[in-house]
Amino acid sequence: MPQTLIIGAGQAGLSAAAELRKRKYEGSITLLGDEPAAPYQRPPLSKAYLSGETPLDRLWLKPQAWYEKADVDVRTGVRVSALDRSASEVITADGDRLAYDHLVLATGGQARRIPIPGADLPGVFVLRNLAEADGFSDALQTAQRLVIIGAGYIGLEVAASARKRGVDVTVLEAADRPMARTASALLSGWFGAIHRGYGVDLRVSTPVSGIIGQTHATGVELADGEHVQADLVLVAAGLTPSTQLAEAAGLAVQDGILVDNQARTEDERIYAVGDVARFDLARYGRSVRLESVQNAIDQAKAAAASICGQPTVYDPIPWFWSDQYELKLQIAGLIEGADQMVRRGDPEEGKFALFHLKEGRLIACEAVNSGPEYMAAQRMIAQGVTPDPERLRDTGVAMRDFLS
Ligand SMILES: Cc1cc2nc3c(=O)[nH]c(=O)nc-3n(C[C@H](O)[C@H](O)[C@H](O)COP(=O)(O)OP(=O)(O)OC[C@H]3O[C@@H](n4cnc5c(N)ncnc54)[C@H](O)[C@@H]3O)c2cc1C
């Protein structure tokens, strides 16, 4: 009987297991994860779980009974320490050896730490997993002043959740605008204003040089020497992909494990999926490592299809969402490379969409509280639509009119 081993019991690992069974894979499936918990959703950790609106039991990706029914052997608290490719085995931290015919690396990543003095002080947190979220949430209960280093999505979502819990929040961002890595300047500026409106002290172009404190963090030192006081510091500086196993086993790694459009590494029995994988996104003509639920699910499906001998080509339109206060931001496609932006709706009303075109063709859409625009944009990008900008701007023209 063939055996598939999956390392990493997160969204991508679980999705690979589920898709294998959906495609009637008849071999054994073992899902190994080093966290104590069964696979859970990470997005609420900075949103509704942190603000207290979503309880723990709503985080599980599958109920316990599913694993038995699907015959997926999920083993939590098991860390894989090495791959032995010549023996087709993985070696756990306890020294156990497990054989595989196919191996899926779904190891995700860890919150990036920043190499500044004081970064290891008690009271300094990162947020990637449930244990970190619980520790941070407990500390937030008695904190009055939170400083967040980094104004990416997680930093801003935590800022919104902490404001809901009545905490004073300062966000320090080295770049000249929030969400600079993926959002347009207009969207960044608009979200920045929203946060300031909710009382967040959001400072851009503000690099930090250290965290202050003797036995516990008491503040943050800025590069210009100013001190910002804090009871609690969250470092929200992005993700370091967990590529060590692949690298030590001689697989190609470049800020992510390199895979093809079936999620295969250069070793045809080994796949990599989710946040840890880098691949060529043909549709956008560039190499990407995507950190999103969409990618974790769909790339894992591609790997499972290939393992089942039913290969598909993975060339997605990336999509992502972020919840901040009462705002739902949804992004379809990648903005980089766009040469024209069309705004539909009024930002003053808290409901608008920004369409990004390249040589007339729609390549991305940022939608705020605008579900129909976002849904239509996904299909328009897939269809390669070249919309008339004037009509696109006109909210009197229905979005469906742009679809063939
Ligand atoms: C706070 C937060 C908010 C987010 N919000 C959004 C959002 O709004 N929208 C969105 O689309 N995406 C969001 N994301 C991103 C999304 O959650 C990730 O893209 C997705 O979880 C990636 O899944 P993954 O399975 O690739 O990696 P992970 O979820 O990181 O899972 C990898 C698992 O592998 C384990 N592992 C690693 N190495 C080993 C080893 N050697 N042995 C055993 N186990 C190992 C890890 O501990 C981990 O449990 C958010 C992420 C975070 C942290």
Coordinates of C-alpha atoms and ligand atoms in Angstrom, one line a residue:
M1 CA 0.0 0.0 0.0
P2 CA 1.5 3.4 -0.9
Q3 CA 2.3 5.8 1.9
T4 CA 2.1 9.6 1.9
L5 CA 3.6 11.5 4.7
I6 CA 2.8 15.1 5.2
I7 CA 5.0 17.3 7.4
G8 CA 3.2 20.2 8.9
A9 CA -0.4 20.0 10.2
G10 CA -1.5 23.4 9.2
Q11 CA -3.9 24.6 6.5
A12 CA -1.8 23.3 3.6
G13 CA -1.0 19.9 5.2
L14 CA -4.6 19.3 6.1
S15 CA -5.8 20.4 2.7
A16 CA -3.4 17.9 1.0
A17 CA -4.7 15.1 3.2
A18 CA -8.4 16.0 2.5
E19 CA -7.8 16.3 -1.3
L20 CA -6.0 12.9 -1.4
R21 CA -9.0 11.2 0.1
K22 CA -11.4 13.2 -2.1
R23 CA -9.5 11.8 -5.1
K24 CA -9.9 8.3 -3.7
Y25 CA -6.2 7.8 -2.8
E26 CA -6.0 4.3 -1.4
G27 CA -2.7 4.5 0.5
S28 CA -2.0 5.5 4.0
I29 CA -1.9 9.2 5.0
T30 CA 0.1 10.4 8.0
L31 CA 0.0 14.1 9.0
L32 CA 2.8 15.1 11.3
G33 CA 2.7 18.4 13.2
D34 CA 4.9 19.8 15.9
E35 CA 2.2 21.9 17.5
P36 CA 0.2 20.3 20.3
A37 CA -3.1 21.3 18.6
A38 CA -4.9 19.6 15.7
P39 CA -5.0 21.7 12.5
Y40 CA -6.7 25.0 13.1
Q41 CA -7.3 28.3 11.2
R42 CA -4.7 31.0 11.8
P43 CA -6.5 34.1 10.4
P44 CA -8.7 34.6 13.5
L45 CA -5.6 34.7 15.7
S46 CA -5.2 38.4 14.9
K47 CA -8.9 39.1 14.4
A48 CA -12.0 37.7 16.1
Y49 CA -10.1 35.2 18.3
L50 CA -7.9 38.0 19.7
S51 CA -10.8 40.4 20.2
G52 CA -12.7 37.6 22.0
E53 CA -15.5 37.3 19.5
T54 CA -14.6 33.8 18.2
P55 CA -13.9 31.0 20.7
L56 CA -11.3 28.3 20.4
D57 CA -13.7 25.6 19.3
R58 CA -14.5 27.6 16.2
L59 CA -10.9 27.4 15.0
W60 CA -10.6 23.7 14.2
L61 CA -10.3 23.0 10.5
K62 CA -12.0 19.6 10.9
P63 CA -13.8 17.9 13.8
Q64 CA -11.9 15.0 15.4
A65 CA -14.3 12.5 13.9
W66 CA -13.3 13.5 10.4
Y67 CA -9.7 12.1 10.8
E68 CA -11.1 8.7 11.8
K69 CA -13.6 8.7 9.0
A70 CA -11.1 9.8 6.4
D71 CA -8.5 7.5 7.8
V72 CA -5.9 10.2 8.2
D73 CA -3.4 9.5 10.9
V74 CA -2.9 12.9 12.5
R75 CA 0.0 13.0 15.0
T76 CA 0.4 16.2 16.9
G77 CA 3.4 17.2 19.0
V78 CA 5.8 15.4 16.6
R79 CA 8.7 17.3 15.2
V80 CA 10.5 16.0 12.1
S81 CA 14.2 16.7 12.4
A82 CA 15.5 15.4 9.1
L83 CA 14.7 13.8 5.7
D84 CA 16.6 10.8 4.5
R85 CA 16.0 10.9 0.8
S86 CA 18.1 7.9 -0.1
A87 CA 16.1 5.7 2.3
S88 CA 12.8 7.6 1.5
E89 CA 12.3 8.1 5.2
V90 CA 11.7 11.0 7.6
I91 CA 13.3 11.1 11.0
T92 CA 11.5 12.6 14.0
A93 CA 13.0 14.4 16.9
D94 CA 12.5 11.3 18.9
G95 CA 14.5 9.3 16.5
D96 CA 11.6 7.4 14.8
R97 CA 11.9 6.7 11.1
L98 CA 8.8 6.8 9.0
A99 CA 8.9 5.6 5.4
Y100 CA 7.2 7.4 2.5
D101 CA 6.4 6.9 -1.2
H102 CA 5.3 10.5 -1.4
L103 CA 6.3 13.3 1.0
V104 CA 4.5 16.7 1.3
L105 CA 6.4 19.5 3.0
A106 CA 3.8 21.9 4.4
T107 CA 6.0 23.4 7.1
G108 CA 4.8 27.0 6.7
G109 CA 7.0 29.5 8.6
Q110 CA 7.8 31.3 11.8
A111 CA 7.2 34.9 12.7
R112 CA 10.3 36.8 11.8
R113 CA 12.3 38.1 14.8
I114 CA 14.2 41.4 14.4
P115 CA 17.8 41.5 15.5
I116 CA 17.7 44.5 17.9
P117 CA 18.7 44.8 21.5
G118 CA 16.0 43.7 23.9
A119 CA 14.1 41.6 21.4
D120 CA 14.2 38.6 23.7
L121 CA 12.8 40.5 26.8
P122 CA 9.7 39.2 28.5
G123 CA 6.7 41.2 27.2
V124 CA 7.9 41.0 23.6
F125 CA 5.6 38.8 21.5
V126 CA 5.3 37.5 18.0
L127 CA 2.1 36.1 16.5
R128 CA 2.0 33.0 14.3
N129 CA 0.5 30.1 16.2
L130 CA -2.1 29.4 18.8
A131 CA 0.3 29.2 21.7
E132 CA 1.7 32.7 20.8
A133 CA -1.8 34.1 20.4
D134 CA -2.9 32.8 23.8
G135 CA 0.2 34.1 25.5
F136 CA -0.2 37.5 23.8
S137 CA -3.9 37.7 24.5
D138 CA -3.3 36.9 28.2
A139 CA -0.7 39.6 28.5
L140 CA -3.1 42.1 26.7
Q141 CA -5.6 41.7 29.6
T142 CA -3.4 43.7 31.9
A143 CA -1.7 45.9 29.4
Q144 CA -2.6 49.6 28.9
R145 CA -0.1 50.5 26.2
L146 CA 0.7 48.2 23.3
V147 CA 3.4 49.0 20.8
I148 CA 3.3 47.0 17.5
I149 CA 6.4 47.0 15.3
G150 CA 5.3 46.6 11.7
A151 CA 2.2 47.9 9.9
G152 CA 1.5 44.9 7.7
Y153 CA -1.8 43.0 7.8
I154 CA -1.2 41.2 11.0
G155 CA 0.1 44.3 12.8
L156 CA -2.9 46.4 11.7
E157 CA -5.4 43.6 12.5
V158 CA -3.9 43.3 16.0
A159 CA -4.1 47.1 16.4
A160 CA -7.8 46.9 15.5
S161 CA -8.5 44.0 17.9
A162 CA -6.5 45.6 20.7
R163 CA -8.4 48.9 20.3
K164 CA -11.7 46.9 20.6
R165 CA -10.3 45.6 23.9
G166 CA -9.6 49.2 25.1
V167 CA -5.8 49.2 24.9
D168 CA -3.8 52.2 23.7
V169 CA -2.0 51.2 20.6
T170 CA 1.1 52.7 18.8
V171 CA 2.2 51.1 15.5
L172 CA 5.7 51.8 14.3
E173 CA 6.5 51.2 10.6
A174 CA 9.8 51.6 8.9
A175 CA 8.4 52.0 5.4
D176 CA 6.6 55.2 4.4
R177 CA 3.2 53.7 4.4
P178 CA 1.3 50.8 6.0
M179 CA 0.8 47.5 4.1
A180 CA 3.4 48.8 1.7
R181 CA 4.5 45.3 0.5
T182 CA 1.2 44.4 -1.2
A183 CA -1.3 47.3 -1.2
S184 CA -1.6 50.3 -3.4
A185 CA -0.6 53.7 -2.0
L186 CA -4.2 54.9 -2.0
L187 CA -5.4 51.9 0.0
S188 CA -2.5 52.3 2.5
G189 CA -3.2 55.9 3.0
W190 CA -6.9 55.2 3.5
F191 CA -6.4 52.4 6.1
G192 CA -3.8 54.6 7.8
A193 CA -6.4 57.3 8.3
I194 CA -9.0 54.8 9.5
H195 CA -6.6 53.5 12.2
R196 CA -5.7 57.0 13.3
G197 CA -9.5 57.7 13.5
Y198 CA -9.8 54.8 15.9
G199 CA -7.1 56.4 18.1
V200 CA -4.1 54.4 16.9
D201 CA -0.8 56.3 17.0
L202 CA 0.4 55.1 13.6
R203 CA 3.9 56.3 12.7
V204 CA 5.4 55.6 9.3
S205 CA 9.1 56.1 8.2
T206 CA 9.9 55.2 11.8
P207 CA 12.5 52.5 12.2
V208 CA 13.1 51.1 15.7
S209 CA 16.6 50.5 17.1
G210 CA 15.8 48.6 20.3
I211 CA 13.4 47.4 23.0
I212 CA 14.0 49.0 26.4
G213 CA 13.6 47.3 29.8
Q214 CA 15.6 45.5 32.5
T215 CA 13.5 42.5 33.3
H216 CA 10.5 43.2 31.1
A217 CA 9.8 45.4 28.0
T218 CA 8.9 48.9 29.1
G219 CA 9.2 50.7 25.7
V220 CA 10.7 50.9 22.3
E221 CA 13.6 53.0 21.2
L222 CA 13.3 54.6 17.8
A223 CA 16.2 55.1 15.4
D224 CA 16.1 58.9 16.1
G225 CA 16.6 58.2 19.8
E226 CA 13.0 58.8 21.0
H227 CA 11.5 56.4 23.5
V228 CA 7.9 55.2 23.2
Q229 CA 6.5 53.6 26.4
A230 CA 4.9 50.2 26.3
D231 CA 3.7 47.5 28.7
L232 CA 3.7 45.1 25.8
V233 CA 5.4 44.9 22.4
L234 CA 4.3 42.8 19.4
V235 CA 6.8 42.3 16.6
A236 CA 4.8 41.9 13.4
A237 CA 7.6 41.8 10.9
G238 CA 6.6 39.1 8.5
L239 CA 7.4 35.4 8.1
T240 CA 10.5 33.3 7.8
P241 CA 9.6 30.2 5.8
S242 CA 10.6 26.9 7.4
T243 CA 12.9 25.6 4.7
Q244 CA 15.5 23.9 6.9
L245 CA 14.4 20.3 6.4
A246 CA 14.4 20.8 2.6
E247 CA 17.7 22.7 2.5
A248 CA 19.5 20.1 4.7
A249 CA 18.2 17.4 2.4
G250 CA 19.8 19.1 -0.6
L251 CA 16.6 20.5 -2.2
A252 CA 16.7 23.9 -3.9
V253 CA 15.6 26.7 -1.6
Q254 CA 15.4 30.4 -2.3
D255 CA 13.3 32.2 0.3
G256 CA 11.0 29.2 0.0
I257 CA 11.3 25.6 -1.3
L258 CA 11.3 25.8 -5.1
V259 CA 8.5 23.8 -6.8
D260 CA 7.0 23.5 -10.2
N261 CA 3.4 24.1 -11.2
Q262 CA 2.3 20.8 -9.7
A263 CA 3.9 21.7 -6.4
R264 CA 6.8 19.2 -7.0
T265 CA 10.3 19.8 -5.9
E266 CA 13.2 18.6 -8.0
D267 CA 12.7 15.2 -6.2
E268 CA 9.6 13.9 -7.9
R269 CA 8.5 12.1 -4.7
I270 CA 8.6 15.3 -2.6
Y271 CA 6.2 18.2 -2.8
A272 CA 6.1 21.5 -1.0
V273 CA 2.9 23.5 -0.5
G274 CA 1.6 26.6 1.2
D275 CA 3.5 29.4 2.8
V276 CA 6.8 27.5 2.5
A277 CA 6.7 27.0 -1.3
R278 CA 8.0 29.3 -4.0
F279 CA 6.9 28.8 -7.6
D280 CA 6.6 30.6 -10.9
L281 CA 3.2 32.2 -11.2
A282 CA 2.9 32.1 -15.0
R283 CA -0.1 34.3 -15.1
Y284 CA 1.9 37.2 -13.6
G285 CA 5.3 36.1 -15.0
R286 CA 7.1 36.1 -11.8
S287 CA 8.3 33.8 -9.0
V288 CA 6.2 34.1 -5.8
R289 CA 5.8 32.7 -2.3
L290 CA 2.2 33.4 -1.3
E291 CA 1.1 33.6 2.3
S292 CA -2.6 33.1 2.1
V293 CA -5.3 30.5 2.9
Q294 CA -6.2 30.4 -0.8
N295 CA -2.7 29.4 -1.8
A296 CA -2.4 26.9 1.1
I297 CA -5.6 25.1 0.0
D298 CA -5.2 25.3 -3.8
Q299 CA -1.5 24.4 -4.0
A300 CA -2.1 21.5 -1.7
K301 CA -4.9 20.3 -4.0
A302 CA -2.5 20.4 -6.9
A303 CA 0.1 18.3 -5.0
A304 CA -2.6 15.8 -4.1
A305 CA -3.8 15.6 -7.7
S306 CA -0.3 14.9 -8.9
I307 CA 0.3 12.2 -6.2
C308 CA -2.9 10.6 -7.4
G309 CA -1.6 10.6 -11.0
Q310 CA -4.2 13.2 -12.1
P311 CA -1.9 16.2 -12.5
T312 CA -3.3 19.7 -12.8
V313 CA -1.5 23.0 -13.5
Y314 CA -1.4 25.3 -10.6
D315 CA -1.5 28.9 -11.9
P316 CA -3.9 30.7 -9.5
I317 CA -5.3 34.2 -9.3
P318 CA -4.1 34.9 -5.7
W319 CA -6.7 36.2 -3.3
F320 CA -6.5 37.3 0.3
W321 CA -8.7 39.1 2.8
S322 CA -8.1 41.2 6.0
D323 CA -10.6 42.3 8.6
Q324 CA -9.9 45.5 10.5
Y325 CA -12.6 47.1 12.6
E326 CA -15.9 46.8 10.6
L327 CA -14.0 46.7 7.3
K328 CA -13.5 43.7 5.1
L329 CA -10.7 44.2 2.7
Q330 CA -10.5 41.6 -0.2
I331 CA -7.7 41.6 -2.7
A332 CA -7.7 39.6 -5.9
G333 CA -4.6 39.3 -8.1
L334 CA -1.3 41.1 -7.8
I335 CA -1.0 44.8 -8.1
E336 CA 2.7 45.1 -9.0
G337 CA 3.1 46.0 -12.7
A338 CA -0.2 47.8 -13.0
D339 CA -0.1 51.1 -15.0
Q340 CA -3.6 52.4 -14.4
M341 CA -5.9 52.5 -11.4
V342 CA -9.7 53.0 -11.5
R343 CA -11.7 53.8 -8.4
R344 CA -15.3 52.8 -8.1
G345 CA -17.3 53.9 -5.1
D346 CA -16.5 56.5 -2.5
P347 CA -13.9 56.0 0.1
E348 CA -15.7 58.5 2.3
E349 CA -18.6 56.1 2.5
G350 CA -16.3 53.2 3.6
K351 CA -17.2 51.2 0.5
F352 CA -15.1 51.2 -2.7
A353 CA -13.0 49.2 -5.0
L354 CA -9.7 50.0 -6.7
F355 CA -9.2 48.2 -10.0
H356 CA -5.6 47.9 -11.3
L357 CA -5.0 47.5 -15.0
K358 CA -2.0 46.7 -17.1
E359 CA -2.1 47.7 -20.7
G360 CA -5.9 47.9 -20.4
R361 CA -6.3 44.4 -18.9
L362 CA -7.5 44.0 -15.3
I363 CA -4.8 42.3 -13.2
A364 CA -5.9 43.1 -9.6
C365 CA -8.6 44.5 -7.4
E366 CA -8.6 45.9 -3.9
A367 CA -12.2 45.9 -2.5
V368 CA -13.3 47.4 0.8
N369 CA -16.8 46.3 1.9
S370 CA -17.5 45.6 -1.8
G371 CA -18.1 41.9 -2.2
P372 CA -19.8 42.1 -5.7
E373 CA -16.8 44.1 -7.1
Y374 CA -14.3 41.7 -5.7
M375 CA -16.2 38.6 -6.9
A376 CA -16.6 40.0 -10.4
A377 CA -12.9 41.1 -10.5
Q378 CA -11.8 37.5 -9.8
R379 CA -13.7 36.3 -12.8
M380 CA -12.6 39.3 -15.0
I381 CA -9.0 38.7 -14.2
A382 CA -9.4 35.0 -15.1
Q383 CA -11.1 36.0 -18.4
G384 CA -8.5 38.6 -19.3
V385 CA -11.1 41.3 -19.5
T386 CA -10.1 44.8 -20.8
P387 CA -12.8 47.0 -19.2
D388 CA -13.6 50.5 -20.3
P389 CA -12.3 52.5 -17.4
E390 CA -15.1 55.1 -17.5
R391 CA -17.8 52.4 -17.3
L392 CA -15.8 50.6 -14.6
R393 CA -15.8 53.8 -12.5
D394 CA -19.6 54.3 -13.0
T395 CA -21.4 52.5 -10.1
G396 CA -24.5 52.7 -12.2
V397 CA -23.0 50.0 -14.5
A398 CA -23.5 46.6 -13.0
M399 CA -20.4 44.5 -12.4
R400 CA -21.9 41.6 -14.3
D401 CA -21.9 43.7 -17.4
F402 CA -18.1 43.3 -17.6
L403 CA -18.3 39.5 -17.6
S404 CA -18.7 37.5 -20.7
Ligands
LIG1 C1 -2.3 35.9 12.6 C2 -2.5 35.5 11.2 C3 -3.5 36.0 10.4 C4 -3.7 35.7 9.1 N1 -4.7 36.2 8.4 C5 -4.9 35.8 7.1 C6 -6.0 36.3 6.4 O1 -6.8 37.1 6.8 N2 -6.2 35.8 5.1 C7 -5.4 34.9 4.5 O2 -5.6 34.5 3.4 N3 -4.3 34.4 5.2 C8 -4.1 34.8 6.5 N4 -3.0 34.4 7.2 C9 -2.0 33.5 6.5 C10 -2.5 32.0 6.5 O3 -2.9 31.7 7.8 C11 -1.4 31.1 6.0 O4 -1.1 31.5 4.7 C12 -1.7 29.7 6.1 O5 -2.0 29.3 7.4 C13 -0.5 28.9 5.6 O6 -0.7 27.5 5.9 P1 0.5 26.5 5.8 O7 -0.1 25.2 6.1 O8 1.3 26.7 4.6 O9 1.5 26.9 7.0 P2 1.2 26.9 8.6 O10 -0.2 27.3 8.8 O11 2.3 27.7 9.2 O12 1.4 25.4 9.0 C14 2.7 24.8 9.1 C15 2.7 23.8 10.2 O13 3.9 23.0 10.1 C16 4.5 22.9 11.4 N5 5.9 22.5 11.2 C17 6.9 23.2 10.8 N6 8.0 22.5 10.8 C18 7.7 21.3 11.2 C19 8.5 20.1 11.5 N7 9.8 20.1 11.2 N8 7.9 19.0 12.0 C20 6.5 19.0 12.2 N9 5.8 20.1 12.0 C21 6.3 21.2 11.5 C22 4.3 24.3 12.0 O14 4.4 24.3 13.4 C23 2.8 24.5 11.6 O15 1.9 24.0 12.5 C24 -2.8 34.7 8.5 C25 -1.7 34.2 9.2 C26 -1.6 34.6 10.6 C27 -0.4 34.0 11.4

